[in-house]
Coordinates of C-alpha atoms in Angstrom, one line a residue:
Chain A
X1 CA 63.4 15.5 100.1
X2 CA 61.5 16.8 97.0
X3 CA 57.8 15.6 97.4
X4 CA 54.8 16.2 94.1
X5 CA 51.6 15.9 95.3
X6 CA 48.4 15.4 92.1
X7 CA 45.3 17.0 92.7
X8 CA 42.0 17.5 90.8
X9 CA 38.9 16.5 89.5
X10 CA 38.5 12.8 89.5
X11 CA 35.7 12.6 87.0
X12 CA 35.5 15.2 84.0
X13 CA 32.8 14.9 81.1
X14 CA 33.7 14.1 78.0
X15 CA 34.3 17.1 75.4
X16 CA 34.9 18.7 78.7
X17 CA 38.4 19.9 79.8
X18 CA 40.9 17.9 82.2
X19 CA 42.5 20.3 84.8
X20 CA 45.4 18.8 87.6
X21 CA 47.6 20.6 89.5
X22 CA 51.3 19.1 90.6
X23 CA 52.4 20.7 93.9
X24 CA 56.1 20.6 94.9
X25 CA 57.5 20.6 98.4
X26 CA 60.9 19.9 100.0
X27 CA 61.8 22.3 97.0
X28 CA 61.2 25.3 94.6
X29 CA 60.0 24.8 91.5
X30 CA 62.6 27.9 90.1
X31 CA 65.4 26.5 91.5
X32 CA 68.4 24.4 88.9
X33 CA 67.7 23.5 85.7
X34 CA 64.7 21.3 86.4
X35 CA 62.0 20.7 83.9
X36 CA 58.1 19.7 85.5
X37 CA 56.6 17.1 83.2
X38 CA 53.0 15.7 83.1
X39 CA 52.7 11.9 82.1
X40 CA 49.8 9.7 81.5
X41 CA 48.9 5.6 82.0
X42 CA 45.6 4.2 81.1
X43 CA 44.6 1.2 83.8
X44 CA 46.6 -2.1 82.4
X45 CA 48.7 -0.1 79.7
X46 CA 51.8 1.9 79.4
X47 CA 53.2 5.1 79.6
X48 CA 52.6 8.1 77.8
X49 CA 55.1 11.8 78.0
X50 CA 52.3 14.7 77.9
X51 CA 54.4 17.5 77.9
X52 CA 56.9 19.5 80.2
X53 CA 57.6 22.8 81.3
X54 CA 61.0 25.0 82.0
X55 CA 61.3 26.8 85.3
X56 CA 61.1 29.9 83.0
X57 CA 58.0 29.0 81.5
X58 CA 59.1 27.2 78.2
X59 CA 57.3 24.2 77.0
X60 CA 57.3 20.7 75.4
X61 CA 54.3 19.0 74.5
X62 CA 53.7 15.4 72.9
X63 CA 52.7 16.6 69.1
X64 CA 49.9 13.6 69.2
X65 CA 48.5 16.5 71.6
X66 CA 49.4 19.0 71.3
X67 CA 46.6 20.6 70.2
X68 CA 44.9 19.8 73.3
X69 CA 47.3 20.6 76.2
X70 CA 48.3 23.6 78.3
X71 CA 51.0 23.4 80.8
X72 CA 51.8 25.9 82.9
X73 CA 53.8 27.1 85.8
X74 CA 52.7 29.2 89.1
X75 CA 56.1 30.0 91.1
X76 CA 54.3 31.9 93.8
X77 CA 52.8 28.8 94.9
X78 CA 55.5 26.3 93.9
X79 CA 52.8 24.1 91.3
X80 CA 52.4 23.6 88.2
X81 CA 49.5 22.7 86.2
X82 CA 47.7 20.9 82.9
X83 CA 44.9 21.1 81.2
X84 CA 43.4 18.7 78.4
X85 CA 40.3 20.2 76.4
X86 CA 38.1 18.3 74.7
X87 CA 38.3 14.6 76.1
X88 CA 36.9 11.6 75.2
X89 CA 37.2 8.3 76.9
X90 CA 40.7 7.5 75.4
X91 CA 42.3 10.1 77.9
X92 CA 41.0 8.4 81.2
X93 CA 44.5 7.4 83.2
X94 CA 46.2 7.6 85.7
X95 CA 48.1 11.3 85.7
X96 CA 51.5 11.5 87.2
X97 CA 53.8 14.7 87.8
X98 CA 57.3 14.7 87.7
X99 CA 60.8 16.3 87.8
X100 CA 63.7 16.1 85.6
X101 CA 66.8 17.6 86.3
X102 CA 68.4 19.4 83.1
X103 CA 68.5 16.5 80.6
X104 CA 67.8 13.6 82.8
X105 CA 65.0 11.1 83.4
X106 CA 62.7 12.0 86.0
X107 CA 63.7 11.1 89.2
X108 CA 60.9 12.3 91.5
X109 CA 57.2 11.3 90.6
X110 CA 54.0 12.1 92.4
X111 CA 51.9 9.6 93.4
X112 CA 49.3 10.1 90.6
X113 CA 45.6 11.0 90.2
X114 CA 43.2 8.8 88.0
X115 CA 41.1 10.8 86.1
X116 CA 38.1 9.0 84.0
X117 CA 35.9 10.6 81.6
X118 CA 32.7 9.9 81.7
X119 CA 28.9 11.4 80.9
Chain B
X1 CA 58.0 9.0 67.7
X2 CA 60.9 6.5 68.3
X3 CA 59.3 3.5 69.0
X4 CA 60.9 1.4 71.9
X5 CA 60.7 -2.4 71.7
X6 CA 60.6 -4.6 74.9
X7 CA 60.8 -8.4 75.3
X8 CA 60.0 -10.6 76.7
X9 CA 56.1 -9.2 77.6
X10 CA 56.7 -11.6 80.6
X11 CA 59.2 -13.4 82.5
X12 CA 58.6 -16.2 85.3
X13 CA 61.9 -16.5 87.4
X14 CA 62.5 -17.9 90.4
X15 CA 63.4 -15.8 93.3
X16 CA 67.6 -16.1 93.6
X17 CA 67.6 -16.4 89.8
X18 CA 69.2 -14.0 87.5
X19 CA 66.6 -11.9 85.2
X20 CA 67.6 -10.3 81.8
X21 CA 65.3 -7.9 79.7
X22 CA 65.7 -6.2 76.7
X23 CA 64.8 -3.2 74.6
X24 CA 65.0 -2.2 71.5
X25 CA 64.8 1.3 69.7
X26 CA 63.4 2.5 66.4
X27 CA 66.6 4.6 65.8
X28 CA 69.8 5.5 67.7
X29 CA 68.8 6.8 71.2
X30 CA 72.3 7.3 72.0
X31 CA 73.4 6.8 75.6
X32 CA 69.6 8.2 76.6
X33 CA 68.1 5.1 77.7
X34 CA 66.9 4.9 81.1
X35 CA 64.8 1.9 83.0
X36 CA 62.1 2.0 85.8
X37 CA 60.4 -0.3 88.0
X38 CA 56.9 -0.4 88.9
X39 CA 54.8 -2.0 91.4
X40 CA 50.7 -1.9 91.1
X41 CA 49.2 1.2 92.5
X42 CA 52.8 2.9 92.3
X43 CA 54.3 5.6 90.4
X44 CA 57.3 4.6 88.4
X45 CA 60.7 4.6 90.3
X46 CA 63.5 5.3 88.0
X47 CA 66.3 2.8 88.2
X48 CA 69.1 3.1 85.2
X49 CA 70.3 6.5 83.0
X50 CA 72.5 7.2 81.2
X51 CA 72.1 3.3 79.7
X52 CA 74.6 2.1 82.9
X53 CA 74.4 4.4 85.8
X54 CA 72.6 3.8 89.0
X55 CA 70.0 6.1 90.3
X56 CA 70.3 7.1 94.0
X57 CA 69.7 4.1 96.1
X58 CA 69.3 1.5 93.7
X59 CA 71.0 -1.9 94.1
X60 CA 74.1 -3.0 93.0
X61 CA 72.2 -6.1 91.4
X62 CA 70.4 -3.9 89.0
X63 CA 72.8 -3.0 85.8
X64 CA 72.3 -1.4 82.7
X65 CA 74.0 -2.0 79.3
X66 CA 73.7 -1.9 75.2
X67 CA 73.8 1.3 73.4
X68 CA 72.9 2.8 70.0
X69 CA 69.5 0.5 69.8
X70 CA 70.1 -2.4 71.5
X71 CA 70.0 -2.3 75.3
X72 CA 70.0 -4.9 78.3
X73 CA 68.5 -4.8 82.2
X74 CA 69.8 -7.3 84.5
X75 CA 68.9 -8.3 88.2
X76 CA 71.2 -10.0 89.1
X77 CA 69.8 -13.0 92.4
X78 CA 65.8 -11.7 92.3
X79 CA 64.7 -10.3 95.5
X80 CA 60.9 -10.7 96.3
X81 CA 60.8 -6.9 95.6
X82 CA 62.1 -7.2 92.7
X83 CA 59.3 -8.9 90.9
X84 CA 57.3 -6.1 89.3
X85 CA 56.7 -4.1 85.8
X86 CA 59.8 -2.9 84.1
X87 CA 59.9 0.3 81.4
X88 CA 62.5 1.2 79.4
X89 CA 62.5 4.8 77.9
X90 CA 64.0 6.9 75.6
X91 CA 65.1 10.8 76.3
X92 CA 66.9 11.3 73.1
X93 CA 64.4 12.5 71.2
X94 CA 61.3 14.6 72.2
X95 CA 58.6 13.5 73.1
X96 CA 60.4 10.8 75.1
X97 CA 58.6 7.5 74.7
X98 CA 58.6 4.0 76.8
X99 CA 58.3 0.8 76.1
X100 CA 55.5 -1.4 76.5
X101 CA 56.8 -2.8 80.1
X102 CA 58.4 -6.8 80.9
X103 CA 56.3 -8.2 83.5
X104 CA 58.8 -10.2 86.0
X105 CA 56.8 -12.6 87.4
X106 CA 57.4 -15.4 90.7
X107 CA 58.3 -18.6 88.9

């Protein structure tokens, strides 16, 4: 059973940058065809596709911000990772990891991390 | 972005009653529509793809259908588990977007 586990700062400055990591268990994160995506919920709202990452390292990312994210991949240790620069108080959510299998939905989620931004 | 249209925003129904939601798409999503359920303080579970197919494990009371823009959940006899938050979501077109959410509420 293919388990993602969230983990990171749960309070990050604003202009400051927003780092998770998504570990996977039960699994390997270079096995299939399975993309690792990074999605977003503010408390009370919807949801929101970050960006996603190919086993071999390729990525997607939302264009509204793109210019903001890095997602990345470390096989050795079965995670994967994001980071958000410059946030303001409009990226505090909740922060879920997930896994898609070739060019399915996401089947397996983590848990998720809230992450607020605050002075 | 295609924008993805849900309604109602909520719906009262009475557990044993029959539930129907809908969602709409800004354009032609094809058969890439998919539909999750979420309970506070959880993560998504992914219920429909494909606009008709079951995920793993999910009830035969839960069914998918539409296509093109136009596309339908139904619950069939509510359970009390059943009442939660509902998302639809499009993966036809990157970045895959979701609808606002129908909130299905105890009558």
């Amino acid at each position: 059973q293919v388990q993602l586990q969230e983990s990171g700062p749960g309070l990050v400055k604003p202009s400051q940058t927003l780092s998770l990591t998504c570990t996977v268990s039960g699994g390997s994160i270079n096995s299939g065809s399975y993309y690792w995506s990074w999605i977003r919920q503010p408390a009370g709202k919807g949801l929101e596709w970050i960006g996603r990452i190919y086993s071999s390292g390729s990525t997607n990312y939302n264009p509204s911000l793109k210019s903001r994210v890095t997602i990345s991949i470390d096989a050795s240790k079965n995670q994967f990772s994001l980071k958000l620069s410059s946030v303001t108080a409009a990226d505090t959510a909740v922060y879920y990891c997930a896994r898609q299998f070739s060019t399915l939905p996401p089947d397996y989620w983590g848990q998720g991390t809230l992450v607020t931004v605050s002075s | 972005e295609i924008v993805m249209t849900q309604s109602p925003a909520t719906l009262s129904v009475s557990p044993g009653e029959g539930a129907t939601l809908s969602c709409r798409a800004g354009q032609s999503v094809s058969s890439n529509l998919a539909w999750y359920q979420q309970k506070p303080g959880q993560a998504p579970r992914l219920l429909i793809y494909g606009v008709s197919a079951r995920a793993t494990g999910i009830p035969a009371r839960f069914s998918g259908s539409g296509s093109g823009t136009e596309f339908t959940l139904t619950i069939g006899s509510l359970q009390s588990e059943d009442f939660a938050v509902y998302y639809c979501q499009q993966y036809n077109n990157w970045p895959w977007t979701f609808g606002q959410g129908t909130k299905v509420e105890i009558k």
